Each structure stands twice: as structure tokens, then as C-alpha cells.
Amino acid sequence: MAEFTLELNDDQKQVRDWLHGFAADVIRPAASEWDEREETPWPVIQEAAKVGIYSLDFYAQQFFDPTGLGIPMAMEELFWGDAGIALSIVGTGLAAVGVLANGTEEQIGTWIPQMYGDADDVKVAAFCSSEPDAGSDVASMRTRAVYDQAKDEWVLNGTKTWATNGGIANVHVVVAVVDPELGSKGHASFIVPPNTPGLSQGQKFKKHGIRASHTAEVVLEDVRVPGHCLLGGKEKLDQRLARARERAATGGERVKNAAMATFEASRPAVGAMAVGTARAAYEVALDYAKTRTQFGRPIIDNQGVAFQLADMRTQIDAARLLVWRASWMATTGKPFESAEGSMSKLYASETAKKVTAQAIQILGGNGFTREYPVERMHRDAAIYTIFEGTSEIQRLVIARTLSGMPIR
């Protein structure tokens, strides 16, 4: 078991510097254009694929880093470049995590490579959980999956929303209700293969931030998928549902649902994204404060500005430490007894919103214009307190974990 450390090893430093170079040389110069276009930056994704960043091998190497720091380090550097483009590059990862968390070895080996494609034929994937009436309240999910035993097929019907890469993905991972009486414990995850009839893109959202990332509704109308597309397999599902029914009858401990398993695994990574955005805004503000003069001296000489920068740096470092701790705990199998994953996501998300707002304030009128990147960073930062569990939901998870109450 790897010991917790705050020092990256030489290999990790080399990867970090490589990612930072890509973020600085490829992502940042394209950030403003794709934010304005509000389109998926396919040329940047393809460039990332060519150099090996957008690939199954790269993410597998970071995911299986024994220290747990590979993924958060990668997320921080890419999102330091630009949140919208970075999310287009890493958005497939949420679907991949869904398969890793719930799928069999055969499913992992079959479907994850199809989510990425290759440098000559780039693909993306989508994880579809949220619905118009079921965001934080996953128990209200209405998308149904009914088993057709005669054909060994599952039939999916419903509408998903807020799906990154929804409708344009090669592979969709869809969470659906298989037993409505069990609430959120009656959910399962399904692979919808490429070109499956009945799946279509609904509304594409025009967003406040992360505008280079495609977000849309996914409509499922009598979508039939083979039985082997049920993640984990039917035998495992039947066993899980039986345990859930028994526990519901006896009032015993609740089991986790498929969507929650995916979100728990990804929350520290989202925290790392927020750290990257916050760090980028802080660095812009710091450089500006050193060079901008008012009343004959750099504005950093004023305590009002200097103290803001001191607080910004302190909060960023604290957020990174929480993210690294949670990532290390997850990798080494230590349970989140105090909801450390939610802690990391909560604090890093709130830090990103606060730091980017402070950066605008330090730049003054310039910060409010699109000539400087901090206004875009502030718009992008707003999403971190919303997606993959709002800050309010994170606080609820933490509070219930500390009190011993069940997390629904």
C-alpha cells in the first residue's frame, strides 16, 4: 500500500510537466474561440489523441497510479488550460468510470476502447443519469429498463438530461430503473452501443460556462440492447436487488445504487478540475497585481489586494490537499468514513467560485471584459458547485455520514 505523500515522484513530475505544456501550448490558445463557438473542439481532442493524452492507455496509467495522484494531477493541469476544452477531452472518462465501477472484465475490455477510438478516428462517450425531474433526487428517476426474456434484451424508455457528449457519443452509458419499488436501489446501468435505433439527441443546452463542452438531452424510445449490455450482468443484478429487498423489508443498511457508485469514484477528480481553474485565475490575478500600477506603485503593494491573493493561494492549496487525500484513500481502499470524497469536491468547488470572482475584482474593469480570461474562468467555475452533486448535496452526504444516517 502506497504511503500518503505530498511529493510527486519523478515520473509523476514528468507527466505533470508534459500535460502543463499541452495545456499551455494547445488548449489555452484555443480557449476563447471554442468558448465563443459553443461547439465541441474536435481538432483539440484529436491533437490530444495524437500525443496520447486522449486515450485509454493514458487514463488507465493515471487511474492505476498506486499513490492515487495520477488522475487529480492530470485533471488540475488540463483544467488549468481551460475548463470547457478540458471537459471535452476528459468527459468520456465519466462513462468509462461507470463501466469500471459496475462492469465485468469482459465489458470493460469490450466497451471502453470503443469510447475513445484512436488518433485517426476519435470517439467520445456519454454517461446519462440526470433527468428533467431527477437530478439530485435520483430516487425520482423515471427512465425504465424492462427485460425481454424471450429475446434476452433490455428495452429502455425515458429522457436523460445534462449529458456531457449526449447524442454525439459513440457509446452511451445509461442509468435506468429496473425495480421501481426499490427507489434508488432499483437502478442499473446499461451500455447503449453505437447506432442503436431509438436513441436520439434532444435539446442541446446553451450554457453560462464550459461552453466548449457539448451538453444535451438524450431521448430513449424503445431502445433495445442485448442482455450482455447490462453492466455487471443479470446474475449480479438479481443478487443485488434481492439483498435490497431483504434490507428494505427488515430496515437494514441500504446498498449503493449504480449512479452513486460512479459519482463517488469521480468526485475527487471533479475537485481537481476546480483546483485547476482556481489556480489559473489566481495566477492571472497575481501577474496582473505585480504589473498593474496605480498611484505610482504596483497594486499588489496594497494590503487589500495582497491579502486577497494570500487567501486565494491558501484556499487553493487546502483544496488540493483535500483532493489528494480523497484520491489516495480511494486508491488504497480506505473507506470514506467522513465522506472525504464529498469534502474534497465541496471545498474545491466553492474555492473555484470564490477565487475566480476575486480574480475579476483584482483586475477591476479589465477582469469584466473578454480581453482577459478570468471572466471566462468565473463562468466556468460555476458548474463545479452544480454537476456531479451540488454543494448542498455534498453537505448533506457529509452530514449524514457523520451522523450515521443512511445516504439515499
CSV table of C-alpha atoms in Angstrom, one decimal:
chain,number,residue,atom,x,y,z
A,1,MET,CA,0.0,0.0,0.0
A,2,ALA,CA,1.4,3.4,-1.0
A,3,GLU,CA,2.0,5.8,1.8
A,4,PHE,CA,0.4,9.2,1.6
A,5,THR,CA,2.9,11.8,0.4
A,6,LEU,CA,2.8,15.4,-0.7
A,7,GLU,CA,5.8,14.9,-3.0
A,8,LEU,CA,5.3,13.8,-6.6
A,9,ASN,CA,7.9,11.2,-7.8
A,10,ASP,CA,10.0,11.8,-10.9
A,11,ASP,CA,7.6,10.0,-13.3
A,12,GLN,CA,4.6,12.0,-12.0
A,13,LYS,CA,6.5,15.3,-12.4
A,14,GLN,CA,7.4,14.4,-15.9
A,15,VAL,CA,3.8,13.6,-16.8
A,16,ARG,CA,2.7,16.8,-15.0
A,17,ASP,CA,5.1,18.9,-17.0
A,18,TRP,CA,4.1,17.3,-20.2
A,19,LEU,CA,0.4,17.9,-19.5
A,20,HIS,CA,1.1,21.5,-18.5
A,21,GLY,CA,2.9,22.1,-21.8
A,22,PHE,CA,0.0,20.7,-23.8
A,23,ALA,CA,-2.4,22.9,-21.7
A,24,ALA,CA,-0.3,26.0,-22.3
A,25,ASP,CA,0.6,25.4,-26.0
A,26,VAL,CA,-2.6,23.8,-27.3
A,27,ILE,CA,-5.6,24.3,-25.0
A,28,ARG,CA,-5.1,27.9,-23.9
A,29,PRO,CA,-4.6,29.5,-27.3
A,30,ALA,CA,-7.9,27.8,-28.5
A,31,ALA,CA,-10.0,28.5,-25.3
A,32,SER,CA,-11.6,31.8,-26.3
A,33,GLU,CA,-12.5,30.6,-29.8
A,34,TRP,CA,-14.3,27.5,-28.7
A,35,ASP,CA,-16.0,29.2,-25.8
A,36,GLU,CA,-17.5,31.7,-28.4
A,37,ARG,CA,-18.4,29.0,-30.9
A,38,GLU,CA,-20.0,26.8,-28.2
A,39,GLU,CA,-19.0,23.7,-30.1
A,40,THR,CA,-17.1,20.5,-29.4
A,41,PRO,CA,-13.4,21.3,-30.1
A,42,TRP,CA,-12.7,18.2,-32.2
A,43,PRO,CA,-9.4,19.5,-33.5
A,44,VAL,CA,-8.1,19.9,-30.0
A,45,ILE,CA,-9.4,16.4,-28.9
A,46,GLN,CA,-7.7,14.9,-32.0
A,47,GLU,CA,-4.5,16.6,-31.1
A,48,ALA,CA,-4.8,15.2,-27.6
A,49,ALA,CA,-5.3,11.8,-29.1
A,50,LYS,CA,-2.3,12.1,-31.4
A,51,VAL,CA,0.1,12.9,-28.4
A,52,GLY,CA,-1.5,10.2,-26.3
A,53,ILE,CA,-3.5,12.3,-23.8
A,54,TYR,CA,-6.9,11.3,-25.1
A,55,SER,CA,-6.5,7.6,-24.9
A,56,LEU,CA,-7.5,4.6,-22.8
A,57,ASP,CA,-3.8,3.8,-22.1
A,58,PHE,CA,-3.1,7.3,-20.6
A,59,TYR,CA,-6.1,7.3,-18.3
A,60,ALA,CA,-5.5,3.7,-17.3
A,61,GLN,CA,-2.0,4.6,-16.3
A,62,GLN,CA,-3.2,7.5,-14.2
A,63,PHE,CA,-6.1,5.6,-12.8
A,64,PHE,CA,-3.9,2.8,-11.6
A,65,ASP,CA,-1.2,5.0,-10.2
A,66,PRO,CA,-0.7,3.4,-6.7
A,67,THR,CA,-0.4,6.8,-5.0
A,68,GLY,CA,-3.8,7.8,-6.3
A,69,LEU,CA,-2.4,11.1,-7.5
A,70,GLY,CA,-2.3,10.4,-11.2
A,71,ILE,CA,-5.9,11.4,-12.1
A,72,PRO,CA,-6.1,14.6,-9.9
A,73,MET,CA,-2.7,15.8,-11.1
A,74,ALA,CA,-3.8,15.3,-14.7
A,75,MET,CA,-7.2,17.0,-14.2
A,76,GLU,CA,-5.6,20.0,-12.5
A,77,GLU,CA,-3.2,20.6,-15.3
A,78,LEU,CA,-5.7,20.2,-18.2
A,79,PHE,CA,-8.3,22.4,-16.5
A,80,TRP,CA,-5.7,25.0,-15.7
A,81,GLY,CA,-5.6,25.3,-19.5
A,82,ASP,CA,-9.3,25.7,-20.0
A,83,ALA,CA,-12.3,24.1,-18.3
A,84,GLY,CA,-14.6,23.8,-21.4
A,85,ILE,CA,-12.0,22.3,-23.7
A,86,ALA,CA,-10.6,20.1,-20.9
A,87,LEU,CA,-14.1,18.7,-20.2
A,88,SER,CA,-14.4,17.8,-23.8
A,89,ILE,CA,-11.2,15.9,-23.5
A,90,VAL,CA,-12.0,14.1,-20.2
A,91,GLY,CA,-15.8,13.9,-20.4
A,92,THR,CA,-15.6,10.4,-21.8
A,93,GLY,CA,-13.9,9.4,-18.5
A,94,LEU,CA,-17.2,9.6,-16.6
A,95,ALA,CA,-18.7,7.0,-18.8
A,96,ALA,CA,-15.6,4.9,-18.6
A,97,VAL,CA,-15.7,5.1,-14.8
A,98,GLY,CA,-19.3,4.0,-14.9
A,99,VAL,CA,-18.1,0.8,-16.7
A,100,LEU,CA,-15.1,0.4,-14.4
A,101,ALA,CA,-17.3,0.7,-11.3
A,102,ASN,CA,-20.1,-1.6,-12.4
A,103,GLY,CA,-19.0,-3.7,-15.3
A,104,THR,CA,-17.4,-7.1,-15.8
A,105,GLU,CA,-13.8,-7.5,-17.1
A,106,GLU,CA,-15.2,-8.5,-20.5
A,107,GLN,CA,-17.4,-5.4,-20.6
A,108,ILE,CA,-14.5,-3.2,-19.6
A,109,GLY,CA,-12.3,-4.7,-22.3
A,110,THR,CA,-15.0,-4.5,-25.0
A,111,TRP,CA,-16.6,-1.1,-24.4
A,112,ILE,CA,-14.0,1.3,-23.0
A,113,PRO,CA,-11.8,1.2,-26.1
A,114,GLN,CA,-14.8,2.0,-28.3
A,115,MET,CA,-15.4,5.1,-26.1
A,116,TYR,CA,-12.1,6.6,-27.2
A,117,GLY,CA,-11.5,5.3,-30.7
A,118,ASP,CA,-8.0,6.2,-31.9
A,119,ALA,CA,-6.0,9.2,-33.2
A,120,ASP,CA,-7.3,8.7,-36.7
A,121,ASP,CA,-10.9,8.2,-35.7
A,122,VAL,CA,-11.6,9.9,-32.4
A,123,LYS,CA,-14.8,8.9,-30.5
A,124,VAL,CA,-16.4,10.1,-27.3
A,125,ALA,CA,-18.8,8.6,-24.7
A,126,ALA,CA,-21.6,9.8,-22.5
A,127,PHE,CA,-22.8,8.9,-19.0
A,128,CYS,CA,-26.6,9.5,-18.8
A,129,SER,CA,-28.0,9.7,-15.3
A,130,SER,CA,-29.8,13.0,-14.6
A,131,GLU,CA,-33.4,13.5,-15.8
A,132,PRO,CA,-35.7,16.6,-16.0
A,133,ASP,CA,-37.3,15.6,-12.7
A,134,ALA,CA,-34.4,13.6,-11.2
A,135,GLY,CA,-31.2,15.5,-10.7
A,136,SER,CA,-30.0,15.4,-7.1
A,137,ASP,CA,-33.1,13.3,-6.3
A,138,VAL,CA,-32.0,10.1,-8.0
A,139,ALA,CA,-34.9,8.2,-6.5
A,140,SER,CA,-37.3,10.1,-8.8
A,141,MET,CA,-35.7,8.6,-11.9
A,142,ARG,CA,-38.3,7.6,-14.5
A,143,THR,CA,-36.2,6.0,-17.3
A,144,ARG,CA,-37.3,2.4,-17.3
A,145,ALA,CA,-35.4,-0.8,-18.4
A,146,VAL,CA,-37.6,-3.8,-18.9
A,147,TYR,CA,-36.2,-7.2,-19.5
A,148,ASP,CA,-37.5,-9.2,-22.6
A,149,GLN,CA,-36.6,-12.7,-21.5
A,150,ALA,CA,-37.6,-14.3,-24.8
A,151,LYS,CA,-35.1,-12.2,-26.7
A,152,ASP,CA,-32.6,-11.6,-23.9
A,153,GLU,CA,-32.8,-7.9,-24.4
A,154,TRP,CA,-33.5,-4.9,-22.3
A,155,VAL,CA,-35.9,-2.2,-23.5
A,156,LEU,CA,-35.1,1.3,-22.4
A,157,ASN,CA,-37.5,4.3,-22.4
A,158,GLY,CA,-37.1,7.7,-21.0
A,159,THR,CA,-35.3,11.1,-21.3
A,160,LYS,CA,-31.9,11.9,-19.9
A,161,THR,CA,-30.6,15.5,-19.5
A,162,TRP,CA,-27.4,17.3,-18.8
A,163,ALA,CA,-25.5,14.6,-20.5
A,164,THR,CA,-21.9,15.5,-21.5
A,165,ASN,CA,-21.4,14.3,-25.1
A,166,GLY,CA,-25.1,13.3,-25.1
A,167,GLY,CA,-26.3,12.3,-28.5
A,168,ILE,CA,-22.9,12.7,-30.2
A,169,ALA,CA,-21.3,9.9,-28.3
A,170,ASN,CA,-20.2,6.6,-29.8
A,171,VAL,CA,-21.2,4.8,-26.6
A,172,HIS,CA,-23.8,5.9,-24.1
A,173,VAL,CA,-23.9,4.5,-20.5
A,174,VAL,CA,-27.5,4.9,-19.3
A,175,VAL,CA,-28.7,4.5,-15.7
A,176,ALA,CA,-32.3,3.2,-15.6
A,177,VAL,CA,-34.9,1.9,-13.2
A,178,VAL,CA,-35.4,-1.9,-13.2
A,179,ASP,CA,-37.4,-2.2,-10.0
A,180,PRO,CA,-39.4,0.9,-9.1
A,181,GLU,CA,-40.4,-0.3,-5.7
A,182,LEU,CA,-36.8,-0.1,-4.5
A,183,GLY,CA,-36.4,3.5,-5.3
A,184,SER,CA,-32.7,4.5,-6.0
A,185,LYS,CA,-31.6,0.9,-5.1
A,186,GLY,CA,-33.6,-0.4,-8.0
A,187,HIS,CA,-31.3,1.2,-10.6
A,188,ALA,CA,-28.9,-0.5,-13.1
A,189,SER,CA,-26.5,0.8,-15.7
A,190,PHE,CA,-26.6,-0.2,-19.4
A,191,ILE,CA,-24.4,0.2,-22.4
A,192,VAL,CA,-26.1,1.5,-25.5
A,193,PRO,CA,-23.9,0.5,-28.4
A,194,PRO,CA,-23.2,2.8,-31.4
A,195,ASN,CA,-26.1,3.4,-33.9
A,196,THR,CA,-28.7,1.7,-31.7
A,197,PRO,CA,-32.2,2.5,-33.0
A,198,GLY,CA,-34.4,4.6,-30.7
A,199,LEU,CA,-31.6,6.7,-29.1
A,200,SER,CA,-31.5,10.4,-30.3
A,201,GLN,CA,-30.3,13.7,-29.1
A,202,GLY,CA,-32.8,16.1,-27.7
A,203,GLN,CA,-32.2,19.7,-26.8
A,204,LYS,CA,-28.6,20.9,-26.8
A,205,PHE,CA,-28.1,23.4,-24.0
A,206,LYS,CA,-26.6,26.8,-24.4
A,207,LYS,CA,-24.7,27.3,-21.2
A,208,HIS,CA,-23.3,30.0,-19.0
A,209,GLY,CA,-19.9,28.4,-18.9
A,210,ILE,CA,-17.9,25.3,-20.1
A,211,ARG,CA,-19.3,26.2,-23.4
A,212,ALA,CA,-16.8,24.2,-25.4
A,213,SER,CA,-18.2,21.0,-23.9
A,214,HIS,CA,-21.3,19.5,-25.5
A,215,THR,CA,-24.3,19.1,-23.1
A,216,ALA,CA,-27.6,17.8,-24.3
A,217,GLU,CA,-30.7,15.7,-23.6
A,218,VAL,CA,-30.7,12.0,-24.7
A,219,VAL,CA,-34.1,10.6,-25.7
A,220,LEU,CA,-34.6,6.8,-25.4
A,221,GLU,CA,-37.6,5.4,-27.3
A,222,ASP,CA,-38.0,1.6,-27.2
A,223,VAL,CA,-34.2,1.3,-27.2
A,224,ARG,CA,-33.3,-2.4,-27.3
A,225,VAL,CA,-29.9,-3.5,-26.1
A,226,PRO,CA,-28.6,-7.1,-25.7
A,227,GLY,CA,-28.6,-8.7,-22.3
A,228,HIS,CA,-24.8,-8.6,-22.2
A,229,CYS,CA,-25.1,-4.7,-22.2
A,230,LEU,CA,-26.3,-4.7,-18.6
A,231,LEU,CA,-23.3,-3.7,-16.6
A,232,GLY,CA,-22.2,-6.4,-14.2
A,233,GLY,CA,-24.6,-9.0,-15.7
A,234,LYS,CA,-28.1,-10.1,-14.8
A,235,GLU,CA,-27.0,-12.6,-12.1
A,236,LYS,CA,-25.2,-9.9,-10.2
A,237,LEU,CA,-28.1,-7.6,-10.6
A,238,ASP,CA,-30.6,-10.2,-9.4
A,239,GLN,CA,-28.5,-10.8,-6.3
A,240,ARG,CA,-28.2,-7.1,-5.6
A,241,LEU,CA,-31.9,-6.5,-5.9
A,242,ALA,CA,-32.7,-9.5,-3.7
A,243,ARG,CA,-30.4,-8.0,-1.0
A,244,ALA,CA,-32.0,-4.6,-1.4
A,245,ARG,CA,-35.5,-6.1,-1.0
A,246,GLU,CA,-34.4,-8.0,2.1
A,247,ARG,CA,-32.9,-5.0,3.7
A,248,ALA,CA,-35.9,-2.9,2.8
A,249,ALA,CA,-38.1,-5.4,4.5
A,250,THR,CA,-36.0,-5.6,7.6
A,251,GLY,CA,-35.0,-2.0,7.8
A,252,GLY,CA,-31.3,-2.9,7.4
A,253,GLU,CA,-28.5,-1.0,5.9
A,254,ARG,CA,-29.1,0.3,2.4
A,255,VAL,CA,-27.0,-0.7,-0.6
A,256,LYS,CA,-25.5,1.8,-3.0
A,257,ASN,CA,-27.0,2.3,-6.5
A,258,ALA,CA,-25.1,2.3,-9.8
A,259,ALA,CA,-25.1,6.1,-10.3
A,260,MET,CA,-23.9,6.8,-6.8
A,261,ALA,CA,-21.0,4.3,-7.2
A,262,THR,CA,-19.9,6.3,-10.3
A,263,PHE,CA,-20.2,9.7,-8.7
A,264,GLU,CA,-18.3,8.6,-5.5
A,265,ALA,CA,-15.4,7.5,-7.7
A,266,SER,CA,-15.3,10.7,-9.7
A,267,ARG,CA,-15.9,13.4,-7.0
A,268,PRO,CA,-12.2,13.9,-6.1
A,269,ALA,CA,-11.4,14.2,-9.8
A,270,VAL,CA,-14.0,17.0,-10.1
A,271,GLY,CA,-12.4,18.7,-7.2
A,272,ALA,CA,-9.1,18.5,-9.0
A,273,MET,CA,-10.7,20.2,-12.1
A,274,ALA,CA,-11.9,23.0,-9.8
A,275,VAL,CA,-8.4,23.4,-8.3
A,276,GLY,CA,-7.0,23.8,-11.9
A,277,THR,CA,-9.5,26.5,-12.8
A,278,ALA,CA,-8.9,28.3,-9.5
A,279,ARG,CA,-5.1,28.1,-9.9
A,280,ALA,CA,-5.3,29.5,-13.4
A,281,ALA,CA,-7.4,32.5,-12.2
A,282,TYR,CA,-5.1,33.1,-9.2
A,283,GLU,CA,-2.0,33.2,-11.5
A,284,VAL,CA,-3.6,35.7,-13.8
A,285,ALA,CA,-4.5,37.9,-10.9
A,286,LEU,CA,-1.1,37.6,-9.3
A,287,ASP,CA,0.7,38.6,-12.5
A,288,TYR,CA,-1.7,41.4,-13.1
A,289,ALA,CA,-1.3,42.7,-9.5
A,290,LYS,CA,2.5,42.7,-9.9
A,291,THR,CA,2.5,44.8,-13.1
A,292,ARG,CA,-0.6,47.0,-12.8
A,293,THR,CA,0.3,50.3,-11.2
A,294,GLN,CA,-2.0,52.8,-9.5
A,295,PHE,CA,-0.9,55.8,-7.5
A,296,GLY,CA,2.7,55.2,-8.5
A,297,ARG,CA,3.1,51.6,-7.3
A,298,PRO,CA,2.0,48.0,-8.2
A,299,ILE,CA,-1.4,47.3,-6.8
A,300,ILE,CA,0.0,44.2,-5.0
A,301,ASP,CA,1.6,46.7,-2.6
A,302,ASN,CA,-1.9,47.5,-1.3
A,303,GLN,CA,-2.9,45.2,1.5
A,304,GLY,CA,-6.5,45.0,0.2
A,305,VAL,CA,-5.1,43.2,-2.9
A,306,ALA,CA,-2.2,41.4,-1.3
A,307,PHE,CA,-4.4,39.8,1.4
A,308,GLN,CA,-6.9,38.6,-1.2
A,309,LEU,CA,-4.1,36.9,-3.1
A,310,ALA,CA,-2.8,35.3,0.1
A,311,ASP,CA,-6.2,33.9,0.9
A,312,MET,CA,-6.7,32.7,-2.7
A,313,ARG,CA,-3.4,30.8,-2.6
A,314,THR,CA,-4.1,29.3,0.8
A,315,GLN,CA,-7.6,28.1,-0.2
A,316,ILE,CA,-6.2,26.6,-3.5
A,317,ASP,CA,-3.6,24.7,-1.6
A,318,ALA,CA,-6.1,23.5,1.0
A,319,ALA,CA,-8.4,22.3,-1.7
A,320,ARG,CA,-5.7,20.4,-3.4
A,321,LEU,CA,-4.7,18.7,-0.2
A,322,LEU,CA,-8.3,17.5,0.4
A,323,VAL,CA,-8.5,16.2,-3.2
A,324,TRP,CA,-5.2,14.4,-2.9
A,325,ARG,CA,-6.2,12.8,0.4
A,326,ALA,CA,-9.5,11.6,-1.0
A,327,SER,CA,-7.8,10.3,-4.1
A,328,TRP,CA,-5.2,8.4,-2.1
A,329,MET,CA,-7.8,7.0,0.2
A,330,ALA,CA,-9.9,5.7,-2.8
A,331,THR,CA,-6.9,4.1,-4.5
A,332,THR,CA,-5.6,2.4,-1.3
A,333,GLY,CA,-9.1,1.1,-0.3
A,334,LYS,CA,-9.6,3.3,2.7
A,335,PRO,CA,-13.3,3.9,3.4
A,336,PHE,CA,-14.6,7.5,3.2
A,337,GLU,CA,-15.8,7.3,6.9
A,338,SER,CA,-16.3,11.1,7.0
A,339,ALA,CA,-17.3,11.5,3.3
A,340,GLU,CA,-13.8,12.6,2.4
A,341,GLY,CA,-14.7,12.4,-1.3
A,342,SER,CA,-17.6,14.8,-0.9
A,343,MET,CA,-15.5,17.0,1.3
A,344,SER,CA,-12.9,17.4,-1.4
A,345,LYS,CA,-15.4,18.2,-4.1
A,346,LEU,CA,-17.3,20.6,-1.9
A,347,TYR,CA,-14.4,22.7,-0.8
A,348,ALA,CA,-12.6,22.7,-4.1
A,349,SER,CA,-15.8,23.7,-6.0
A,350,GLU,CA,-16.6,26.6,-3.6
A,351,THR,CA,-12.9,27.7,-3.7
A,352,ALA,CA,-13.0,27.9,-7.5
A,353,LYS,CA,-16.1,30.1,-7.5
A,354,LYS,CA,-14.6,32.4,-4.8
A,355,VAL,CA,-11.1,32.6,-6.3
A,356,THR,CA,-12.3,33.4,-9.8
A,357,ALA,CA,-14.6,36.1,-8.5
A,358,GLN,CA,-11.7,37.6,-6.5
A,359,ALA,CA,-9.6,37.5,-9.7
A,360,ILE,CA,-12.1,39.6,-11.5
A,361,GLN,CA,-12.2,42.0,-8.6
A,362,ILE,CA,-8.4,42.4,-8.7
A,363,LEU,CA,-8.4,43.0,-12.4
A,364,GLY,CA,-11.2,45.5,-12.0
A,365,GLY,CA,-12.9,46.6,-15.2
A,366,ASN,CA,-10.4,44.6,-17.3
A,367,GLY,CA,-11.5,41.5,-15.4
A,368,PHE,CA,-15.0,42.1,-16.5
A,369,THR,CA,-14.1,42.0,-20.2
A,370,ARG,CA,-13.4,39.1,-22.5
A,371,GLU,CA,-10.0,40.5,-23.3
A,372,TYR,CA,-8.8,38.8,-20.1
A,373,PRO,CA,-9.6,35.1,-19.3
A,374,VAL,CA,-10.8,35.5,-15.7
A,375,GLU,CA,-14.4,36.3,-16.7
A,376,ARG,CA,-14.5,33.0,-18.7
A,377,MET,CA,-12.9,31.2,-15.8
A,378,HIS,CA,-15.5,32.6,-13.4
A,379,ARG,CA,-18.3,31.4,-15.7
A,380,ASP,CA,-16.7,28.0,-16.0
A,381,ALA,CA,-16.2,27.7,-12.2
A,382,ALA,CA,-20.0,28.0,-11.6
A,383,ILE,CA,-20.5,24.4,-12.8
A,384,TYR,CA,-18.3,22.8,-10.2
A,385,THR,CA,-20.8,23.5,-7.4
A,386,ILE,CA,-23.6,22.0,-9.5
A,387,PHE,CA,-22.7,19.0,-11.5
A,388,GLU,CA,-22.0,15.5,-10.1
A,389,GLY,CA,-23.7,16.6,-6.9
A,390,THR,CA,-24.4,20.2,-5.9
A,391,SER,CA,-22.6,21.7,-2.9
A,392,GLU,CA,-25.9,21.3,-1.0
A,393,ILE,CA,-25.9,17.6,-1.8
A,394,GLN,CA,-22.2,17.3,-0.7
A,395,ARG,CA,-23.0,18.9,2.6
A,396,LEU,CA,-26.0,16.5,3.0
A,397,VAL,CA,-23.8,13.5,2.3
A,398,ILE,CA,-21.1,14.7,4.7
A,399,ALA,CA,-23.7,15.4,7.5
A,400,ARG,CA,-25.4,12.1,7.1
A,401,THR,CA,-22.1,10.2,7.0
A,402,LEU,CA,-21.0,11.9,10.3
A,403,SER,CA,-24.4,11.3,11.9
A,404,GLY,CA,-24.7,7.7,10.7
A,405,MET,CA,-27.9,8.4,8.8
A,406,PRO,CA,-28.4,6.5,5.5
A,407,ILE,CA,-27.4,8.2,2.3
A,408,ARG,CA,-30.2,7.8,-0.2
